[in-house]
Amino acid sequence: MSKDAKKIKIKRGKVVSYNKWGYIFLIPFLIVFLCCVIIPQVMTFYYSFCDYYKSGLKIVGPTWVGFKNYGDLFAPSAGGIIQFFKYLGNTLIMWIMGAVPQILIALLLAVFFTSYRLNIKGQRFFKTVIYMPNLIMASAFAMLFYNIFSNVGPVNQILNSMGIDTVDFLFITVSSRSLVALMNFLMWFGNSTLVLMSGIMGIDASLFEAASIDGASSLKVFFKVTLPLLKPILIYCVITAMIGGIQMYDVPQVLTAGNGSPNETSYTLMMWLQRFIGESKNYGMGGALSMVLFIVSVVLSLFVFRFLVKKKEG
Amino acid sequence: MAAYNNKVKDMSKENVRARLMLFISRFVVYFILAFLTILCLFSFYLLIINASRSNSELQAGFTLIPSGHFWENLKNAWFIDQTYNALSIGRGLLNSLIISSGVALLSCYFSALTAYAIHVYDFKLKNAAFVFILAIMMIPTQVSSLGYIQLVGDLGLGNWFYFSMIIPSIAAPVVFFYMKQYMDSVLPLEIVESARVDGSGEFMTFNRIVLPIMKPAMAVQAIFQFVGSWNNYFTPALLATKVTDVNMKDGVNTLPIMIAYLRSMQNSKDFDLGLVYMFILLAILPVIVIYLVLSKAIVGGVTSGAVKG
């Protein structure tokens, strides 16, 4: 062994002795993640194959029953409706009603704010205002909307003074869903705007210059330059919004006092999960629903993951 | 000569048209912005106005002018726990403050530590750990909440409500990712190496040298984690049902739980509406104050993490 090789070996040995600290500093994260996420997830997985519920004051189970809970989850109820698909449909409809304008308006505002030609004044003020609803407690926001749109609330008072009869907003499917969607829109379009703005500002400015020298109109620049280059971030925005959509809970829960009125048409999957775990205490069914939602969010997460990894490489 | 004159005329015409177009598009843009601003602020304006009006005024009709019953409503809302034990707003503010502060503190410190481990050291599982944390970053906590509350209950920690709310934040992948991004841009390894040469231990280097450098990132994430925890409803509501101690049962409610409880009672009972509005205002006021003071850092922090351009 030559002298040099020996030296390197010693040096390497030293590096390794520092590097054990990498493991040591990871310990708190790993232990807590194991105890608070992985073990609970495994328990949830196990419960999903068990009869495990509260009957009166007695807890039944957990006893192994195989895929029974999953079967029950997708079984039609008394009216021939499969509850899972009904609530999934509600969640999807309200998500689309909120997320489509959310992304479109955010895209529009992001273009406005980054346009040299328009040179919008007071950007800081506008950004501060549109982001604010994102930080407001969703349950309090829903409570506020309930009181504003209630039968004795300001909106109905205005309608009455115009000679229109009182509208019971929470007892009409369209208006009840629209309120949930409106709140979700208000809470998230500011966030999307900021994300898309940073995306547009990350695009090479010389591309815009070249396009304008070639005499491209703003519309053409948007569709031929901005949009194609913004696509990854736009997809990121949509997917994160979808993951948020699965979690839709606070707003419809508080707005409708947990019953998804009218006739459970604004009842979401997360509200169902909460009912299994918190109220009816059917942990077996809750487990099965949790696992279905887990799988959906894992699939969606993979898209976000790919985006983040690509960005790291690129 | 005539041809030249015509050309100048054409150009100035075009110029005027371009200016007119710009003026119109600016007008439209400001109109849209003004509309969205009103849409965002109107409900909160109404909240503040209505919190200052008495129940009979609120029943009588709609107005945009504040009234003089603010203190009366405040007193009614604050002392509502004399009728409804579970709605002690002072208690709710305190509970939310304790939990949110704990979450903000632990998530920032330990996420920075985790990010430091992956940023500075070179070990076998480094890449695996990083990829794993990234992959699980977006999975919502709700899907494991069933197991978690069963675990907490089975361990007999039901009364340790605060701990069961705060401890999980030590493993906060989103905060970790933000810290890692920040370290990539501000923390050269030479700093760590020179600290080693000066005889500083690894843990001391992190606490004394790295944490001060990380201050701006820590501040931004502390705000986001505080607010997120302040507004959190799903898991706390489930954990609160696990508290079996009669003396503690109403004492652990956080503000979102109280709001939901008040809402469910509004279905069957006519509440003093001034009190209801005041209750909502008190629940969101701390966050609004934080936002008004720190809006620049918050708005700047939204995008500097996950999707830096």
XYZ file of C-alpha atoms in Angstrom:
623
model
C 0.000 0.000 0.000
C 1.473 3.314 -0.991
C 1.746 6.220 1.361
C -0.934 8.217 -0.444
C -3.504 5.478 -0.272
C -2.943 5.156 3.458
C -3.496 8.879 3.909
C -6.778 8.769 2.052
C -7.899 5.863 4.135
C -7.206 7.746 7.346
C -9.010 10.771 5.992
C -11.990 8.671 5.035
C -12.055 7.134 8.482
C -12.280 10.592 9.980
C -15.147 11.596 7.717
C -17.097 8.500 8.699
C -16.711 9.335 12.356
C -18.387 12.691 11.747
C -21.022 11.162 9.582
C -22.493 9.029 12.336
C -23.976 12.340 13.517
C -26.154 12.256 10.425
C -27.910 9.218 11.842
C -28.028 10.681 15.348
C -29.690 13.895 14.151
C -32.243 11.884 12.181
C -33.325 9.950 15.272
C -35.972 12.401 16.605
C -37.676 12.643 13.226
C -37.600 8.896 12.658
C -38.861 7.930 16.114
C -41.705 10.434 16.041
C -42.596 9.547 12.472
C -42.602 5.869 13.363
C -44.810 6.393 16.429
C -47.151 9.061 15.118
C -47.552 8.063 11.467
C -46.226 4.616 10.507
C -47.518 2.607 13.478
C -50.920 4.386 13.352
C -51.090 3.732 9.603
C -50.342 0.039 10.149
C -52.943 -0.091 12.930
C -55.465 1.582 10.628
C -54.614 -0.986 7.961
C -55.114 -3.811 10.465
C -58.421 -2.424 11.772
C -59.714 -2.192 8.207
C -59.772 -6.017 8.143
C -61.536 -6.303 11.509
C -64.970 -6.114 13.004
C -64.252 -3.343 15.458
C -67.021 -1.060 16.648
C -68.823 0.317 19.643
C -72.152 -1.276 20.433
C -73.880 0.517 23.281
C -71.182 0.937 25.902
C -69.305 -2.154 24.816
C -66.461 -2.269 22.301
C -66.748 -5.241 19.935
C -63.555 -6.613 18.442
C -61.153 -6.231 16.887
C -61.776 -9.610 15.296
C -60.435 -10.524 11.852
C -63.073 -10.551 9.097
C -60.981 -10.135 5.950
C -62.308 -7.804 3.258
C -65.810 -7.452 4.744
C -65.401 -3.746 5.580
C -64.210 -2.953 2.072
C -67.207 -4.821 0.722
C -69.527 -2.861 3.015
C -67.871 0.401 2.005
C -68.901 -0.123 -1.627
C -72.201 -1.865 -0.927
C -75.442 -0.103 -1.882
C -77.456 1.170 1.091
C -81.233 1.004 1.593
C -82.081 3.399 -1.242
C -79.864 1.551 -3.703
C -77.274 4.339 -3.497
C -73.648 3.455 -2.889
C -72.736 5.926 -0.168
C -69.061 5.931 -1.025
C -69.684 7.065 -4.578
C -72.274 9.595 -3.480
C -69.853 11.270 -1.086
C -66.995 10.951 -3.565
C -69.227 12.623 -6.158
C -70.123 15.432 -3.737
C -66.471 15.983 -2.913
C -65.508 15.987 -6.596
C -68.289 18.334 -7.671
C -67.577 20.861 -4.929
C -63.859 20.556 -5.587
C -64.259 21.211 -9.310
C -66.643 24.114 -8.678
C -63.991 25.742 -6.490
C -60.748 24.624 -8.091
C -61.490 25.503 -11.731
C -62.058 29.213 -11.043
C -59.257 29.053 -8.483
C -56.653 27.946 -11.031
C -58.010 30.103 -13.888
C -58.214 33.307 -11.840
C -54.838 32.570 -10.282
C -53.337 32.139 -13.752
C -54.917 35.384 -14.904
C -53.705 37.336 -11.866
C -50.223 35.824 -12.090
C -49.979 37.033 -15.694
C -51.294 40.490 -14.735
C -48.873 40.887 -11.861
C -45.828 39.814 -13.860
C -46.638 41.841 -16.990
C -44.147 44.633 -17.693
C -46.547 46.226 -20.121
C -49.384 46.515 -17.630
C -47.063 47.494 -14.768
C -49.699 47.002 -12.034
C -49.347 49.362 -9.082
C -50.098 48.354 -5.505
C -49.095 44.730 -6.038
C -48.093 44.222 -2.427
C -51.509 45.370 -1.252
C -53.370 43.101 -3.668
C -51.202 40.102 -2.856
C -51.667 40.675 0.870
C -55.442 40.873 0.465
C -55.929 37.847 -1.786
C -53.719 35.644 0.367
C -55.430 36.569 3.641
C -58.401 34.142 3.480
C -55.897 31.284 3.265
C -54.813 31.967 6.839
C -58.279 32.363 8.318
C -59.563 29.450 10.381
C -61.664 27.454 7.891
C -64.225 26.531 10.540
C -64.633 30.161 11.638
C -64.882 31.260 8.007
C -67.633 28.693 7.425
C -69.385 29.807 10.607
C -69.253 33.399 9.338
C -70.686 32.374 5.958
C -73.417 30.376 7.661
C -74.503 33.427 9.620
C -74.260 35.741 6.609
C -76.370 33.383 4.474
C -78.718 32.140 7.199
C -82.469 32.839 7.043
C -82.066 35.882 9.288
C -78.665 36.871 7.918
C -77.638 39.978 5.971
C -77.990 38.395 2.517
C -81.598 37.429 3.084
C -82.282 40.831 4.633
C -81.031 42.446 1.433
C -83.140 40.067 -0.690
C -86.198 40.789 1.459
C -85.733 44.523 1.136
C -85.675 44.046 -2.644
C -88.969 42.210 -2.382
C -87.579 38.699 -2.839
C -88.713 35.940 -0.508
C -86.262 34.465 1.972
C -83.971 31.912 0.328
C -82.895 29.003 2.497
C -79.422 28.640 1.011
C -78.557 25.482 2.934
C -81.681 23.659 1.764
C -80.995 24.001 -1.938
C -78.374 21.638 -3.323
C -76.889 24.109 -5.795
C -76.543 27.000 -3.360
C -75.258 24.849 -0.513
C -72.565 23.337 -2.743
C -71.822 26.739 -4.267
C -71.192 28.226 -0.844
C -68.679 25.495 -0.019
C -67.008 25.962 -3.419
C -66.964 29.760 -3.039
C -65.273 29.486 0.331
C -62.700 27.019 -0.984
C -62.085 29.310 -3.939
C -61.601 32.352 -1.713
C -59.283 30.463 0.604
C -57.001 29.080 -2.088
C -56.867 31.321 -5.183
C -54.422 33.712 -3.498
C -52.079 30.871 -2.698
C -52.204 29.568 -6.273
C -51.602 33.075 -7.601
C -48.410 33.426 -5.584
C -47.169 29.987 -6.654
C -47.896 30.590 -10.348
C -46.334 34.059 -10.162
C -43.076 32.642 -8.907
C -43.322 30.146 -11.754
C -43.708 32.857 -14.382
C -40.893 34.898 -12.874
C -38.693 31.823 -13.145
C -39.116 31.765 -16.929
C -36.162 33.170 -18.843
C -37.020 36.828 -19.542
C -35.216 36.778 -22.901
C -37.914 34.463 -24.250
C -40.566 37.128 -23.637
C -38.301 39.759 -25.172
C -37.697 37.666 -28.270
C -41.422 37.065 -28.654
C -42.263 40.774 -28.394
C -39.514 41.732 -30.869
C -41.040 39.233 -33.285
C -44.293 41.134 -32.821
C -46.282 38.503 -30.940
C -49.458 39.772 -29.261
C -49.877 39.315 -25.488
C -52.391 36.555 -26.100
C -49.976 34.758 -28.383
C -47.137 35.171 -25.870
C -49.357 33.697 -23.177
C -50.394 30.626 -25.159
C -47.112 29.992 -26.987
C -44.525 30.940 -24.347
C -45.925 31.315 -20.840
C -48.347 28.406 -20.753
C -46.077 25.665 -22.156
C -43.207 26.675 -19.867
C -45.519 26.991 -16.891
C -47.027 23.538 -17.399
C -45.025 21.705 -14.691
C -45.919 24.256 -12.010
C -49.496 24.374 -13.221
C -49.729 20.607 -12.824
C -48.146 20.912 -9.387
C -50.823 23.473 -8.482
C -53.652 21.243 -9.702
C -52.366 18.135 -7.939
C -51.805 19.901 -4.607
C -55.289 21.362 -4.975
C -56.598 17.817 -5.514
C -54.862 16.595 -2.385
C -56.476 19.526 -0.584
C -59.784 18.555 -2.154
C -59.692 15.033 -0.684
C -59.268 16.656 2.700
C -62.322 18.893 2.285
C -63.837 18.789 5.727
C -63.887 21.910 7.917
C -65.949 24.082 5.597
C -68.889 21.747 4.797
C -68.805 20.270 8.307
C -69.265 23.611 10.066
C -71.437 25.210 7.367
C -74.007 22.408 7.518
C -73.461 21.463 11.176
C -72.111 18.079 10.087
C -75.153 16.783 8.206
C -74.195 17.848 4.669
C -77.576 19.444 4.058
C -79.635 19.301 1.990
C -80.093 15.554 1.902
C -76.355 14.878 2.271
C -75.548 16.516 -1.079
C -72.697 18.513 0.445
C -71.418 15.605 2.518
C -67.749 14.802 1.850
C -65.589 11.694 2.274
C -63.659 13.240 5.166
C -66.913 14.024 6.970
C -67.815 10.364 6.562
C -64.453 9.319 7.977
C -64.944 11.646 10.929
C -68.367 10.132 11.551
C -66.933 6.594 11.618
C -64.108 7.505 13.968
C -65.660 10.197 16.138
C -69.399 9.565 16.336
C -70.495 6.061 15.359
C -67.137 4.633 16.470
C -67.050 2.008 13.752
C -63.286 1.683 13.595
C -63.356 -1.184 11.104
C -65.236 0.825 8.499
C -63.214 3.926 9.396
C -60.069 1.924 8.758
C -61.274 0.743 5.361
C -62.206 4.283 4.313
C -58.874 5.605 5.624
C -56.976 3.089 3.529
C -58.897 3.961 0.370
C -58.151 7.657 0.948
C -54.544 6.760 1.775
C -54.091 5.003 -1.555
C -55.650 7.901 -3.477
C -53.376 10.413 -1.769
C -50.288 8.237 -2.313
C -51.019 8.120 -6.045
C -51.476 11.902 -6.165
C -48.374 12.433 -4.034
C -46.279 10.523 -6.541
C -47.029 13.212 -9.130
C -45.905 15.955 -6.739
C -42.847 13.906 -5.864
C -41.899 13.533 -9.511
C -42.259 17.278 -9.974
C -39.999 18.055 -7.010
C -37.353 15.528 -8.053
C -37.333 16.773 -11.644
C -36.892 20.324 -10.412
C -33.927 19.250 -8.283
C -32.253 17.658 -11.286
C -33.135 20.381 -13.770
C -42.728 63.426 -49.531
C -46.423 62.681 -49.456
C -45.699 59.030 -48.966
C -43.433 59.872 -46.015
C -46.127 62.050 -44.406
C -48.663 59.281 -44.771
C -46.293 56.850 -43.081
C -45.803 59.177 -40.079
C -49.543 59.604 -39.830
C -49.999 55.825 -39.848
C -47.395 55.370 -37.159
C -48.864 57.948 -34.842
C -52.282 56.435 -35.422
C -50.933 53.054 -34.460
C -49.283 54.566 -31.414
C -52.533 56.111 -30.259
C -54.320 52.836 -30.767
C -51.698 50.939 -28.770
C -51.962 53.450 -25.947
C -55.715 53.216 -25.966
C -55.515 49.432 -25.835
C -53.117 49.599 -22.905
C -55.399 52.021 -21.084
C -58.404 49.785 -21.596
C -56.604 46.619 -20.530
C -55.250 48.380 -17.433
C -58.749 49.540 -16.599
C -60.121 46.011 -16.938
C -57.292 44.556 -14.828
C -57.776 47.052 -12.005
C -61.505 46.442 -12.155
C -60.974 42.680 -11.713
C -58.510 43.273 -8.884
C -60.894 45.636 -7.118
C -63.702 43.110 -7.449
C -61.594 40.286 -5.973
C -60.397 42.568 -3.175
C -63.979 43.348 -2.222
C -64.900 39.658 -2.466
C -62.057 38.788 -0.082
C -62.622 41.543 2.422
C -66.372 42.029 2.450
C -67.264 39.090 4.710
C -64.653 40.157 7.249
C -65.820 43.749 7.135
C -69.336 42.497 7.773
C -68.010 40.387 10.652
C -66.474 43.402 12.386
C -69.578 45.545 11.820
C -71.922 42.830 13.051
C -69.786 42.142 16.110
C -70.562 45.696 17.188
C -74.331 45.409 16.797
C -76.896 44.146 19.289
C -79.092 41.148 18.625
C -82.203 43.247 17.956
C -80.282 45.501 15.557
C -78.988 42.431 13.738
C -82.506 41.026 13.431
C -83.865 44.370 12.227
C -81.840 44.751 9.081
C -78.618 45.043 7.165
C -76.217 47.937 7.461
C -72.576 48.761 6.774
C -72.247 51.188 9.666
C -70.892 49.987 13.035
C -73.017 50.310 16.143
C -72.122 50.801 19.813
C -72.597 47.353 21.330
C -69.063 46.092 20.864
C -68.165 45.883 24.569
C -71.495 44.383 25.470
C -71.031 41.622 22.873
C -67.461 41.098 24.022
C -68.639 40.660 27.614
C -71.424 38.277 26.535
C -69.092 36.175 24.414
C -66.393 36.077 27.056
C -68.751 34.945 29.819
C -70.806 32.503 27.748
C -69.064 29.686 29.650
C -71.298 30.492 32.611
C -74.149 28.973 30.572
C -72.187 26.655 28.291
C -69.210 25.083 29.958
C -67.633 23.932 26.717
C -67.539 27.432 25.206
C -65.062 29.155 27.513
C -63.339 31.329 24.938
C -60.562 32.347 27.316
C -59.778 28.688 27.810
C -59.994 28.086 24.057
C -57.561 30.909 23.302
C -55.162 29.557 25.922
C -55.409 25.948 24.659
C -54.916 27.011 21.055
C -52.005 29.244 22.077
C -50.264 26.458 24.008
C -50.675 23.893 21.229
C -49.826 26.240 18.357
C -46.726 27.612 20.085
C -45.548 24.111 20.919
C -46.118 22.951 17.346
C -44.327 25.992 15.871
C -41.335 25.575 18.184
C -40.854 21.816 17.859
C -41.546 21.565 14.138
C -39.023 24.308 13.348
C -36.250 23.109 15.608
C -36.435 19.436 14.741
C -37.062 19.982 11.045
C -33.948 22.145 10.919
C -32.056 19.390 12.735
C -33.314 16.746 10.297
C -32.471 18.942 7.315
C -29.016 19.576 8.814
C -28.411 15.836 9.118
C -29.116 15.355 5.424
C -27.435 18.581 4.268
C -24.092 18.236 6.047
C -23.355 14.548 6.581
C -22.652 11.865 4.081
C -24.024 8.529 5.163
C -25.300 5.444 3.446
C -29.009 5.989 3.871
C -28.866 9.737 3.258
C -30.467 9.682 -0.175
C -32.981 7.044 0.839
C -34.039 9.165 3.829
C -34.365 12.296 1.701
C -36.393 10.585 -1.012
C -38.607 8.944 1.596
C -39.417 12.244 3.328
C -40.154 13.903 -0.030
C -42.418 11.052 -1.082
C -44.572 11.139 2.059
C -44.675 14.929 2.227
C -48.132 15.362 0.708
C -49.968 12.473 2.382
C -52.622 14.000 4.638
C -52.504 13.184 8.349
C -56.206 12.350 8.394
C -55.676 8.938 6.797
C -53.645 7.724 9.781
C -55.641 9.598 12.423
C -57.751 6.551 13.318
C -54.677 4.565 14.311
C -53.173 7.581 16.038
C -56.102 8.302 18.329
C -56.392 4.591 19.115
C -52.681 4.525 19.946
C -52.975 7.584 22.170
C -56.040 6.119 23.857
C -54.512 2.692 24.268
C -51.466 4.217 25.869
C -53.740 5.890 28.415
C -52.509 9.282 27.323
C -56.025 10.633 26.811
C -55.488 13.343 29.399
C -52.212 14.260 27.798
C -54.151 16.037 25.124
C -51.561 18.737 24.634
C -48.691 16.309 24.217
C -50.592 14.192 21.748
C -51.294 17.333 19.736
C -47.759 18.760 19.857
C -45.387 15.774 19.666
C -46.261 14.667 16.083
C -45.037 18.029 14.772
C -41.428 16.914 15.408
C -41.810 14.957 12.164
C -42.999 17.688 9.776
C -41.892 16.811 6.216
C -43.081 20.108 4.697
C -41.046 22.171 7.170
C -38.102 19.846 6.649
C -38.228 20.402 2.901
C -38.336 24.180 3.331
C -35.360 24.097 5.701
C -33.402 21.866 3.343
C -34.035 24.247 0.423
C -32.929 27.162 2.565
C -29.769 25.375 3.689
C -28.902 24.595 0.068
C -28.860 28.315 -0.637
C -27.302 29.802 2.531
C -25.263 27.176 4.370
C -21.893 26.317 2.806
C -20.164 23.293 4.361
C -17.037 25.419 4.974
C -18.801 27.066 7.896
C -19.361 23.688 9.536
C -15.798 22.611 8.818
C -14.260 25.752 10.253
C -16.387 25.286 13.382
C -14.939 21.767 13.648
C -11.410 23.123 13.337
C -12.175 25.486 16.182
C -13.135 22.474 18.279
C -16.903 22.877 18.316
C -18.879 19.664 18.801
C -21.395 18.703 16.146
C -24.461 19.401 18.278
C -23.043 22.698 19.480
C -22.259 23.722 15.891
C -25.883 23.170 15.012
C -27.244 25.099 17.991
C -24.772 27.976 18.095
C -23.813 28.505 14.475
C -26.370 26.944 12.156
C -29.588 27.926 13.967
C -28.772 31.674 13.909
C -28.126 31.421 10.153
C -31.463 29.653 9.740
C -33.378 32.355 11.623
C -35.248 33.842 8.624
C -36.448 30.426 7.455
C -37.352 29.421 11.013
C -39.397 32.603 11.449
C -41.399 32.052 8.259
C -42.110 28.412 9.036
C -42.912 29.184 12.673
C -45.647 31.534 11.482
C -47.077 28.989 9.028
C -46.996 26.173 11.565
C -48.525 28.350 14.271
C -51.373 29.424 12.021
C -51.894 25.926 10.636
C -52.140 24.485 14.106
C -54.366 27.344 15.294
C -56.854 26.540 12.529
C -56.576 22.751 12.764
C -59.891 21.055 13.417
C -60.006 17.412 12.279
C -57.503 15.715 14.570
C -58.028 17.864 17.695
C -61.762 17.236 17.499
C -61.125 13.477 17.424
C -58.544 13.607 20.202
C -60.823 15.708 22.390
C -63.404 12.904 22.324
C -60.729 10.640 23.806
C -60.444 12.700 26.969
C -62.342 10.757 29.591
C -61.562 12.823 32.691
C -64.797 14.684 33.501
C -62.912 17.667 34.894
C -60.830 17.949 31.764
C -63.448 17.159 29.140
C -64.555 20.716 28.400
C -61.206 22.170 29.371
C -59.262 20.868 26.375
C -61.426 22.350 23.611
C -59.528 24.415 21.083
C -61.160 27.292 19.223
C -62.219 25.365 16.064
C -63.911 22.747 18.254
C -65.805 25.508 20.062
C -66.835 27.134 16.793
C -68.210 23.832 15.494
C -70.030 23.262 18.795
C -71.590 26.719 18.684
C -72.659 26.076 15.086
C -74.338 22.776 15.977
C -76.279 24.512 18.767
C -77.409 27.265 16.398
C -79.462 24.624 14.586
C -81.874 24.248 17.459
C -81.581 27.462 19.420
C -81.764 31.168 18.627
C -78.518 32.588 19.869
C -77.705 36.228 20.520
C -76.261 36.952 17.062
C -74.022 39.742 18.324
C -72.410 37.207 20.607
C -71.984 34.704 17.755
C -70.238 37.259 15.515
C -68.036 38.353 18.407
C -67.108 34.732 19.077
C -65.996 34.258 15.464
C -64.066 37.526 15.566
C -62.209 36.529 18.731
C -61.270 33.155 17.221
C -59.662 34.640 14.094
C -58.390 37.926 15.543
C -54.961 36.639 16.704
C -54.171 35.321 13.220
C -55.380 38.539 11.572
C -53.154 40.600 13.866
C -50.171 38.344 13.117
C -50.892 38.693 9.406
C -51.210 42.475 9.476
C -47.864 42.768 11.245
C -45.941 40.115 9.296
C -47.730 40.038 5.931
C -44.548 40.802 3.991
C -42.675 37.806 5.406
C -45.717 35.551 5.062
C -46.521 36.424 1.443
C -42.825 36.117 0.601
C -42.614 32.764 2.368
C -45.479 31.097 0.505
C -43.430 30.401 -2.584
C -39.851 30.378 -1.354
C -40.214 26.760 -0.212
C -41.627 24.100 -2.450
C -41.701 25.840 -5.794
C -38.930 28.343 -5.978
C -38.793 29.345 -9.641
